[in-house]
Short mmCIF file of C-alpha atoms in Angstrom, two decimals:
data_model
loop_
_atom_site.label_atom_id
_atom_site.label_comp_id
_atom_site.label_asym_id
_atom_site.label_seq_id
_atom_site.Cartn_x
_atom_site.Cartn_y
_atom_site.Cartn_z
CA UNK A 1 6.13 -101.60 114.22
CA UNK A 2 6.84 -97.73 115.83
CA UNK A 3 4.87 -94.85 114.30
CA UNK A 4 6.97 -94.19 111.17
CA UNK A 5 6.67 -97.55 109.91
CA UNK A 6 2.78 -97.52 110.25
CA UNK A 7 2.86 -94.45 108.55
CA UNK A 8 4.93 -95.42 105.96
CA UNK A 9 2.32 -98.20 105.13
CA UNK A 10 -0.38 -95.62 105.14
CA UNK A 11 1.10 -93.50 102.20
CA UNK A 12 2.05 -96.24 100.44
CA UNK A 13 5.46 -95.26 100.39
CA UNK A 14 8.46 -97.61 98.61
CA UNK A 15 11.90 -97.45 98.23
CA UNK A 16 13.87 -94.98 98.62
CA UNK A 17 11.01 -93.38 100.28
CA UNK A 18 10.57 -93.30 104.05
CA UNK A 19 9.57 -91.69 106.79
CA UNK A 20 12.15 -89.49 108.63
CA UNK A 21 10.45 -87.99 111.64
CA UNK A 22 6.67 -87.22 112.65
CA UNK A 23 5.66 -83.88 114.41
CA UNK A 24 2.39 -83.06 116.21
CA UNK A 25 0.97 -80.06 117.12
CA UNK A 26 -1.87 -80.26 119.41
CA UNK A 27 -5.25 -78.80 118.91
CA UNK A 28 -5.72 -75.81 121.52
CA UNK A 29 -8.75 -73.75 121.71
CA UNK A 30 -9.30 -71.85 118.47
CA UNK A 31 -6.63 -73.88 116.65
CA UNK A 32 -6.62 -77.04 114.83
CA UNK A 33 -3.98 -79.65 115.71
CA UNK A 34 -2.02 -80.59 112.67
CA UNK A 35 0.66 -82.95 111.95
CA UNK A 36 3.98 -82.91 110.32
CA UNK A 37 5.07 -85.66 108.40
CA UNK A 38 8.92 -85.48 107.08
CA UNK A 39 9.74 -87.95 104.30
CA UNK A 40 13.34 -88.79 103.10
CA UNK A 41 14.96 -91.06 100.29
CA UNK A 42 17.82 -93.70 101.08
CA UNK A 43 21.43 -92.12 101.16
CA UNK A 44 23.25 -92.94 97.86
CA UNK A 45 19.51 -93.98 95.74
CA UNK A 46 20.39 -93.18 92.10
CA UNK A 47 17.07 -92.11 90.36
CA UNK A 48 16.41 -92.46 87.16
CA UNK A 49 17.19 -89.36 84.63
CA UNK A 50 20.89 -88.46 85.99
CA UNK A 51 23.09 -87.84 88.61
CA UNK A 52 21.75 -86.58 91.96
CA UNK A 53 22.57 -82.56 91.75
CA UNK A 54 21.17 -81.19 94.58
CA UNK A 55 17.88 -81.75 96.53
CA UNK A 56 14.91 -78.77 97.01
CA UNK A 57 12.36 -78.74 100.10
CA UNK A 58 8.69 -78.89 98.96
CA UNK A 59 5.47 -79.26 101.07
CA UNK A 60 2.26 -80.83 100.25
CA UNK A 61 -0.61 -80.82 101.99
CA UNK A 62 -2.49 -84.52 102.38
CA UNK A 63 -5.93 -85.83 103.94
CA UNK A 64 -6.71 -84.63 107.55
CA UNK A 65 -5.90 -86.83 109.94
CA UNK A 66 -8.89 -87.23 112.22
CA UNK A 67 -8.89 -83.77 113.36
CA UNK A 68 -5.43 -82.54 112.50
CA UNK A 69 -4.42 -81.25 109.41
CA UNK A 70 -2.14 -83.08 107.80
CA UNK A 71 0.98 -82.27 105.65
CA UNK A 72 3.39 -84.13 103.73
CA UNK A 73 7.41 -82.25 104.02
CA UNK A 74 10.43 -83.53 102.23
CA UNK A 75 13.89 -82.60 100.24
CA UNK A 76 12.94 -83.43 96.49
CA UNK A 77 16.26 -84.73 95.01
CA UNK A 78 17.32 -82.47 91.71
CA UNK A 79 19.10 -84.49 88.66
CA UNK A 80 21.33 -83.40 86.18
CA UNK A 81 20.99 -84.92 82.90
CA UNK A 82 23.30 -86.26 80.17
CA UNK A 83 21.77 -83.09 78.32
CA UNK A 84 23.13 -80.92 81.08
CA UNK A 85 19.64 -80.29 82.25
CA UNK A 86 18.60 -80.14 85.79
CA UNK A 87 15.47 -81.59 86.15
CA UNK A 88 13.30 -82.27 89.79
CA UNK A 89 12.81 -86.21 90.61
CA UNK A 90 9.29 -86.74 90.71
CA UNK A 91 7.82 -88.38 93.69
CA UNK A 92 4.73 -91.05 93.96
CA UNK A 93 2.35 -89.24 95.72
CA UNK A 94 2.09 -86.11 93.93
CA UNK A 95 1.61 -84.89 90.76
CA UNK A 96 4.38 -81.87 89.71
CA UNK A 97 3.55 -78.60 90.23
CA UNK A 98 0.84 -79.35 92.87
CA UNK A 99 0.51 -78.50 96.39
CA UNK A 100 -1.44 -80.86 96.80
CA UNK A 101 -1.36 -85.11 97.62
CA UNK A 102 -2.66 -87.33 94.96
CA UNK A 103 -5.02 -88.86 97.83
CA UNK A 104 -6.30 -84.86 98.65
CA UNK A 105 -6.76 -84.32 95.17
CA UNK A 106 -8.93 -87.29 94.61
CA UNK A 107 -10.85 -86.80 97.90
CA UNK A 108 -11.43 -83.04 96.46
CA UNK A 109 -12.36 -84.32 92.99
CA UNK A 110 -14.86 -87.09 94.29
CA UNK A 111 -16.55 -84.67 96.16
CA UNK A 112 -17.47 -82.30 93.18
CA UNK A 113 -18.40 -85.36 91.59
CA UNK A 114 -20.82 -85.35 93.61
CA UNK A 115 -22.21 -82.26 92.26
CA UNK A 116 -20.58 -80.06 95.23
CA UNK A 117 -19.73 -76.84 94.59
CA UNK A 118 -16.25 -75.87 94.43
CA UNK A 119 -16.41 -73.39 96.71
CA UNK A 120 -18.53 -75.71 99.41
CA UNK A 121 -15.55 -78.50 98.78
CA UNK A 122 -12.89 -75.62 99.46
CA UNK A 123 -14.33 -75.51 102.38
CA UNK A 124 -14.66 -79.27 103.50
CA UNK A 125 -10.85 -79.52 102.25
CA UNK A 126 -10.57 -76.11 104.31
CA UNK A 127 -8.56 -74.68 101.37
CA UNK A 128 -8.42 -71.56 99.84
CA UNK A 129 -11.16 -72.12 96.97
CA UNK A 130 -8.83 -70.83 93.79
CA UNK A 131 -6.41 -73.15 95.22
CA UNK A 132 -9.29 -75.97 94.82
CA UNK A 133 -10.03 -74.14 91.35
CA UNK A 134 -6.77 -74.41 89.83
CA UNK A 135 -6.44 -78.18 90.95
CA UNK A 136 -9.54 -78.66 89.18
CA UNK A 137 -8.81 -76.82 86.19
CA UNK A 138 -5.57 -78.98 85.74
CA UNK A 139 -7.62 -82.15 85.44
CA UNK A 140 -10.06 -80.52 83.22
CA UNK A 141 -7.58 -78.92 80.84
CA UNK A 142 -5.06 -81.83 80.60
CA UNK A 143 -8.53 -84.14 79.70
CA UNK A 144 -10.03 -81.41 77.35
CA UNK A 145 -6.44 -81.30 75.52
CA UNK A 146 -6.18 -85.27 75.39
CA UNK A 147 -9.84 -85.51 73.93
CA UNK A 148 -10.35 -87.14 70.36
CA UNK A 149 -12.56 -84.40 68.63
CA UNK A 150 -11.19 -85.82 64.99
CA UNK A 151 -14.90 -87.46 64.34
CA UNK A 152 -17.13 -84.89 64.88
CA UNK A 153 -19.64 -83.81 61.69
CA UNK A 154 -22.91 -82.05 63.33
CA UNK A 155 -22.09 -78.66 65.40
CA UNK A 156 -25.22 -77.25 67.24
CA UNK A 157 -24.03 -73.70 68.50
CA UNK A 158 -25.73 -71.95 71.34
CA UNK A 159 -24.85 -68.97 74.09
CA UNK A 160 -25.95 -69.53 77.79
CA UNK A 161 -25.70 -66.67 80.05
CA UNK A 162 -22.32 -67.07 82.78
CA UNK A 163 -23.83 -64.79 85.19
CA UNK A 164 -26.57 -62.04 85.81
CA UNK A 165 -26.29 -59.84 83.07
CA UNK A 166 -24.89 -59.68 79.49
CA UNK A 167 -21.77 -62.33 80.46
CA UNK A 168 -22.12 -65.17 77.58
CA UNK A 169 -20.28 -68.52 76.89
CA UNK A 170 -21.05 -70.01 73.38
CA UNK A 171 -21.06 -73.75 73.63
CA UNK A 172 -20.44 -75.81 70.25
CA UNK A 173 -21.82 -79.29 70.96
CA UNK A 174 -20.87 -82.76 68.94
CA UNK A 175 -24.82 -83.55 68.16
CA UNK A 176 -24.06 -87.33 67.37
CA UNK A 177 -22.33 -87.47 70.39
CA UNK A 178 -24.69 -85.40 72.70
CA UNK A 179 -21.32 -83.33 74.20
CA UNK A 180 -20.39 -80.05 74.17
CA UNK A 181 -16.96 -80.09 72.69
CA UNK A 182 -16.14 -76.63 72.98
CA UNK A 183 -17.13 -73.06 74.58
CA UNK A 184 -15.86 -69.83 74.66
CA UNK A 185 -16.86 -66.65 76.16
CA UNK A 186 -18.68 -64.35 74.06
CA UNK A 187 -21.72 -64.43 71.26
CA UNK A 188 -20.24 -62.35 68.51
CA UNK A 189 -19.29 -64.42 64.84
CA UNK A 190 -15.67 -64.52 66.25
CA UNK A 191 -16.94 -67.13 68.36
CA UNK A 192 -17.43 -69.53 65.57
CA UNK A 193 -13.71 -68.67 64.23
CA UNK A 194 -12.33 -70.07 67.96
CA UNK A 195 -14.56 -72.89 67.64
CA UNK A 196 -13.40 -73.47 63.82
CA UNK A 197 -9.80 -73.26 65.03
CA UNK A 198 -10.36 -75.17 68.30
CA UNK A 199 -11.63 -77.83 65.98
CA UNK A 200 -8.86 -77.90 63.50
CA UNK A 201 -6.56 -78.13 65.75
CA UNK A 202 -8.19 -81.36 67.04
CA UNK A 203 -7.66 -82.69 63.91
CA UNK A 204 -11.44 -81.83 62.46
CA UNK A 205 -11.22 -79.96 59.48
CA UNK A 206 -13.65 -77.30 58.71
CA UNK A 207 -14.67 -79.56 55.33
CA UNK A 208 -15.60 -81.75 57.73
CA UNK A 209 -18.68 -80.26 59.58
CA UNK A 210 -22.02 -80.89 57.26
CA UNK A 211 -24.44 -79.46 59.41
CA UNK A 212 -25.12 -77.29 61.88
CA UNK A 213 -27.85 -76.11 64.53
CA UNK A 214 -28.33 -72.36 65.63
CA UNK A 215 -30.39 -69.85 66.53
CA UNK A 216 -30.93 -66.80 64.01
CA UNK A 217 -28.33 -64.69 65.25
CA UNK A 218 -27.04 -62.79 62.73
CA UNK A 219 -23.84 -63.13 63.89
CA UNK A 220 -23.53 -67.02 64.24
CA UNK A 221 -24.71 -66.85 60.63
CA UNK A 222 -22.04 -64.95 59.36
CA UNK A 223 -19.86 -66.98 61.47
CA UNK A 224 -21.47 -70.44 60.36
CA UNK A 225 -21.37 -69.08 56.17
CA UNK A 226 -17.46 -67.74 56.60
CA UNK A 227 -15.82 -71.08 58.78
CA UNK A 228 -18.18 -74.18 57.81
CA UNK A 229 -18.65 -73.62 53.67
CA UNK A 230 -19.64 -76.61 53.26
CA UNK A 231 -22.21 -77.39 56.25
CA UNK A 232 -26.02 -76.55 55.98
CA UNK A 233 -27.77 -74.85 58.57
CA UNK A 234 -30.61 -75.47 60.32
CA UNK A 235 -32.29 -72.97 62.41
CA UNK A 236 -33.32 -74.00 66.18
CA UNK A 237 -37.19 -75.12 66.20
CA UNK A 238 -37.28 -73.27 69.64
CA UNK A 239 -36.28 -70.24 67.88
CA UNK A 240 -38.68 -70.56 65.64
CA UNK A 241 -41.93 -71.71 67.99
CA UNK A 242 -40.77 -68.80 70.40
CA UNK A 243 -41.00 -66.44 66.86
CA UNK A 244 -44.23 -67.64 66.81
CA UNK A 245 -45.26 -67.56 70.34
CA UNK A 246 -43.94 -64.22 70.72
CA UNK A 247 -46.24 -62.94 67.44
CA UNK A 248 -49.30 -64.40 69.49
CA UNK A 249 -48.28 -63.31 72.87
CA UNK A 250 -48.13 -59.26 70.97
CA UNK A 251 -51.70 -60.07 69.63
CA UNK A 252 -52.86 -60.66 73.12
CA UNK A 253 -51.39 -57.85 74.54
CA UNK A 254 -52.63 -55.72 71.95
CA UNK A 255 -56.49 -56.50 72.16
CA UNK A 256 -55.86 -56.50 76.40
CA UNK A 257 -55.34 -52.63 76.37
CA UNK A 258 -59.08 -53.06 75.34
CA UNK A 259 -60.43 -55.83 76.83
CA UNK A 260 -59.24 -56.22 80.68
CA UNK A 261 -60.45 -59.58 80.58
CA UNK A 262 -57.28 -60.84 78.49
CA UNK A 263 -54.70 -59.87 81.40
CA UNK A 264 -53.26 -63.04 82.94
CA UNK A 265 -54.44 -65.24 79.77
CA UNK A 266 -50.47 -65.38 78.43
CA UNK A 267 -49.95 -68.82 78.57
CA UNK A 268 -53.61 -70.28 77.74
CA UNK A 269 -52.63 -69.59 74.53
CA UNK A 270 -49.37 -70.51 74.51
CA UNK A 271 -49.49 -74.14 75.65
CA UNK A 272 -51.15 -77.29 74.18
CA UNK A 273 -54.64 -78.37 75.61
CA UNK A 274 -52.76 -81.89 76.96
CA UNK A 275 -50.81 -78.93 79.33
CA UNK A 276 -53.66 -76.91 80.36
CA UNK A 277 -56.54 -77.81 83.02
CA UNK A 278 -60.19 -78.08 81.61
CA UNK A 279 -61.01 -74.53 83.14
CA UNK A 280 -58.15 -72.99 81.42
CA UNK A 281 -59.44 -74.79 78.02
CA UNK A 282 -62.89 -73.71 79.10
CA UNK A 283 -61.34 -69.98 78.98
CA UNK A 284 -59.45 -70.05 76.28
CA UNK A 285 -62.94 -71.52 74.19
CA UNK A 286 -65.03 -68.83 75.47
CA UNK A 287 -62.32 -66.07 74.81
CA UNK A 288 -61.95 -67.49 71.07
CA UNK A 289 -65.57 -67.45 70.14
CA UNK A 290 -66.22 -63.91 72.12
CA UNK A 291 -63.10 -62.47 69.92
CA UNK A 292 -62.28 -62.89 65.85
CA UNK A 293 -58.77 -61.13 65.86
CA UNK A 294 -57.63 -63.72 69.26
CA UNK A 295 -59.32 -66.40 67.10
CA UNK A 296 -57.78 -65.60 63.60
CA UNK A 297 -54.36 -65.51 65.49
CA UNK A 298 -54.51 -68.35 67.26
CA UNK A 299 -55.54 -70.23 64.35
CA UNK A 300 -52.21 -69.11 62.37
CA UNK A 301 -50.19 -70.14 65.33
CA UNK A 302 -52.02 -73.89 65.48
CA UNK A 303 -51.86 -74.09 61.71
CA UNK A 304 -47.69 -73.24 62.03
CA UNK A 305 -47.24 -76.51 64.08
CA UNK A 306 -48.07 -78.32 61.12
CA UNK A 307 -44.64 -77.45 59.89
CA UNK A 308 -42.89 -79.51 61.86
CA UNK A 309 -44.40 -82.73 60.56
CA UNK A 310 -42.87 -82.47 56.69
CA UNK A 311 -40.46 -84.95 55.97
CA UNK A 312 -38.83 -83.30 52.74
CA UNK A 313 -37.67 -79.51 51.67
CA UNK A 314 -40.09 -79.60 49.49
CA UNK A 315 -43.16 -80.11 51.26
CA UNK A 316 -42.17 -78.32 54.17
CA UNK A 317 -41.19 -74.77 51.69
CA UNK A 318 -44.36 -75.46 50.07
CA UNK A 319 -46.08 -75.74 53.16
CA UNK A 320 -43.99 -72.72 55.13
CA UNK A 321 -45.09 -70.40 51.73
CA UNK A 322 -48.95 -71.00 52.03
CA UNK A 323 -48.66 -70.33 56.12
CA UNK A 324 -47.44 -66.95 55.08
CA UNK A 325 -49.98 -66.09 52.48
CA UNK A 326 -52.59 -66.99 54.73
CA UNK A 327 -50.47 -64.77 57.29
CA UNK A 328 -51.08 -62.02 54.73
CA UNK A 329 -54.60 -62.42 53.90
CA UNK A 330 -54.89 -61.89 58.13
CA UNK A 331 -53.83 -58.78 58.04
CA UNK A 332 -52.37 -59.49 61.56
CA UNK A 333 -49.54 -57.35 62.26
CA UNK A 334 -47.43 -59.32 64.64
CA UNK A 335 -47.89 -62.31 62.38
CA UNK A 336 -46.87 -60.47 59.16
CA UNK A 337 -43.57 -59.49 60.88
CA UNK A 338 -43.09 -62.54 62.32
CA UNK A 339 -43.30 -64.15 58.41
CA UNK A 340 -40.91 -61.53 57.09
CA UNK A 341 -38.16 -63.06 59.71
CA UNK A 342 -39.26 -66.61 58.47
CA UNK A 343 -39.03 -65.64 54.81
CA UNK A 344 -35.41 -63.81 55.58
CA UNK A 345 -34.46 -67.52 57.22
CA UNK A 346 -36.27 -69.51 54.43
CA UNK A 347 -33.22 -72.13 53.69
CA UNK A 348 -32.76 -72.85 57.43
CA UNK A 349 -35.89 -73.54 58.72
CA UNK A 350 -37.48 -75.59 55.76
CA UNK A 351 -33.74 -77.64 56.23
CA UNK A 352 -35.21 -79.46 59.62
CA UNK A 353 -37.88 -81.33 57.54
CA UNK A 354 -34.49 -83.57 56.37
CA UNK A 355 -32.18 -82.95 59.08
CA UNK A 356 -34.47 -82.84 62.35
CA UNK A 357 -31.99 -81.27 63.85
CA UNK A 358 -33.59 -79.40 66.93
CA UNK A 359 -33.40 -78.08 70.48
CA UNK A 360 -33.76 -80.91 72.10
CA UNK A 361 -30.29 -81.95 72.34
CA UNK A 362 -29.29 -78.46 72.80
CA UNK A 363 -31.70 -77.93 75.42
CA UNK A 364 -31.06 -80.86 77.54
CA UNK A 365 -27.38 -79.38 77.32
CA UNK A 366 -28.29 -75.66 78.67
CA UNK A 367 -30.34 -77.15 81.59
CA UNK A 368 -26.98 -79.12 82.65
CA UNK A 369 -25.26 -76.01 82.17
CA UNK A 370 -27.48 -74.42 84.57
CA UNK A 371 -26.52 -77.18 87.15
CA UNK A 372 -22.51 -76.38 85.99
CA UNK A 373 -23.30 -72.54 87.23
CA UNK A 374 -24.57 -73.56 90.18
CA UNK A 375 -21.72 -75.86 90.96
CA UNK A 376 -19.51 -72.83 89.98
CA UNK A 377 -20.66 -70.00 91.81
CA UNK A 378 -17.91 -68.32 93.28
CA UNK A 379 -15.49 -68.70 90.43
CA UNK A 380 -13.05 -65.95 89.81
CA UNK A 381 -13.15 -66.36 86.14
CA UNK A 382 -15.10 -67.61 82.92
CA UNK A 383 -11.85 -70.16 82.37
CA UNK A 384 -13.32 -71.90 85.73
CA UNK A 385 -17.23 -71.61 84.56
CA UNK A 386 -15.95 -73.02 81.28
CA UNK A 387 -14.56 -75.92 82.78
CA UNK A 388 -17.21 -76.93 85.07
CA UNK A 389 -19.11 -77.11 81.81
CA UNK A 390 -16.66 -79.40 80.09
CA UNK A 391 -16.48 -81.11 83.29
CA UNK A 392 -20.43 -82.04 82.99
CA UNK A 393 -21.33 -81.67 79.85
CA UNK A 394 -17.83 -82.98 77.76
CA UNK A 395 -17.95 -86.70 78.45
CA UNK A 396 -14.24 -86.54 79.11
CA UNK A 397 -12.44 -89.39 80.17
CA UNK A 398 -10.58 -88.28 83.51
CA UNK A 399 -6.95 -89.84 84.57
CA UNK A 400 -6.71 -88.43 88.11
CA UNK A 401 -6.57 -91.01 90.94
CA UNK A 402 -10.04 -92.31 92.32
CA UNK A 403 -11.04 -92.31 96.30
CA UNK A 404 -12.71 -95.08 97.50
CA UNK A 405 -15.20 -95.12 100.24
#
């Protein structure tokens, strides 16, 4: 068996396909060796589609081979149809359009599985990393566009930063499912008319969406009331704890301008006792008893938690309307604004008591998506950031070849 044979077995190459001739550069100092591999089809093969019309040279680059870089070279054979068409013959071990191998590509794809960053992977493949980028957008986007949205009933909406700065991608995420199903850059209401339309298309019909999850943006509201007429809303419960939080975190700071002692005290306050260490508790005790208006405060925040345990629309209203009165009898500023935003959201937050919709979900989402910007750093554009989320975070079902190791 000579050289071309043994490569021949190596690509997995079949008829007409074979291996022509087999060049070799050697490695000097300063450059890598690299290696030349010319393929050729059978004099005379008819392929499928049409007559043989005329042939075009492509190149593709494959796996290195040991150290040598190695790259695939042939004449692609052109057809002309019975429609008059000229159409390139595509070949087994590449997909169209690609400069790639199938083997490269799923060598480069198993390593971002592995939570590599692109660019890092570019590097390994010693590619240019847009090259890398647009390889890996083509698997994304052809998966994305193949994906069976048609079910989906229960939108939770949220915006995660892309990078440092004001850069947001809204996320709409299938809450039976646990996947984000769509995301597009932005935070304005026209977000929710591309996710309305993304979903149509898909074959979901606005009708179709019952509920939804948000935060009290005015503008997803708008959006949410214009696209989805016929879903409720629910309003994120770590909206509304950080409303309340942020009310108690203002009372603090308020009484520390006069009492030193407060500074450094933000979270004692914040967290549950099961989170803080018996000298923090021991604080936060001796701070409550030494001061009425932390107290009071503090007490309205505790009593708010009680919210969450309402099973019906009812209770929880009925509940949600004394909290406030109470919140009025205080005389706490911080609090009282923080019940006029409540009482301007009424219908969304007493919903959670029947649809328990919450952050969770959403949450456990973001934090991936924080993984999905690490794993993107580098990227030239919010299409690529976009579809390392979908990557992570879509439970798509992938087609492109697997490497074993």
């Amino acid at each position: 068996m000579n050289s071309n044979q043994i490569f021949e077995m190596a690509l997995g190459l079949e008829q007409p396909w074979y291996v022509s001739k087999i060049e070799m550069i050697k490695p000097t100092e300063g450059i890598q060796g690299q290696i030349d591999i010319y393929l050729d089809f059978e004099k005379g093969f008819k392929f499928p589609g049409g007559k043989t019309h005329d042939t075009v040279e492509r190149t593709w680059q494959h796996l290195n081979f040991f150290q040598h870089k190695c790259f695939l070279h042939a004449r692609v054979p052109r057809v002309q149809t019975s429609e008059g068409k000229t159409e390139t013959v595509k070949v087994p071990w590449a997909r169209p359009g690609s400069g790639f191998t199938l083997l490269f590509e799923a060598f480069s794809m198993l390593l971002i599985e592995s939570e590599m960053p692109v660019a890092k992977a570019a590097d390994i493949m010693d590619v240019y990393p847009q090259r890398l980028w647009n390889m890996f957008s083509y698997w994304v986007e052809k998966a994305h566009q193949a994906d069976d949205q048609s079910k989906t009933t229960v939108l939770g909406i949220d915006e995660t930063s892309s990078k440092k700065g004001h850069s947001y991608v809204t996320v709409a995420v299938d809450m039976k499912q646990r996947r984000v199903v769509y995301a597009v850059p932005g935070k304005g209401a026209d977000t929710i008319d591309s996710i309305a339309t993304h979903l149509e298309e898909k074959g979901c019909e606005r009708t179709q969406i019952k509920q939804t999850c948000i935060d009290m943006s005015p503008a997803f509201i708008s959006g949410i009331l214009h696209n989805f007429k016929d879903a409720s809303i629910t309003f994120d419960k770590f909206h509304v704890v950080k409303l309340i939080n942020d009310a108690m975190d203002k009372v603090r700071k308020l009484e520390r301008k006069e009492f030193a002692m407060l500074k450094g005290y933000k979270y004692t306050f914040l967290k549950s006792n099961k989170n803080l260490s018996d000298q923090a508790k021991e604080a936060k005790y001796h701070i409550l008893e030494l001061m009425p208006s932390i107290a009071n405060a503090y007490r309205l925040k505790e009593l708010f938690a009680e919210f969450w345990t309402f099973k019906t629309k009812d209770e929880a209203g009925a509940y949600l309307s004394y909290w406030c009165d109470l919140v009025e009898e205080s005389k706490i500023f911080p609090f009282i604004q923080a019940a006029k935003t409540l009482k301007a959201h009424w219908f969304g937050i007493v919903n959670y008591a029947e649809t328990n919709l919450n952050n969770g979900i959403l949450e456990g989402i973001n934090s991936k998506i924080q993984l999905a910007k690490k794993r993107a750093r580098g990227y030239r554009n919010i299409q690529n950031f976009i579809n390392m989320i979908y990557f992570i975070v879509g439970s798509l079902k992938f087609d492109y070849p697997r490497y074993s190791i």
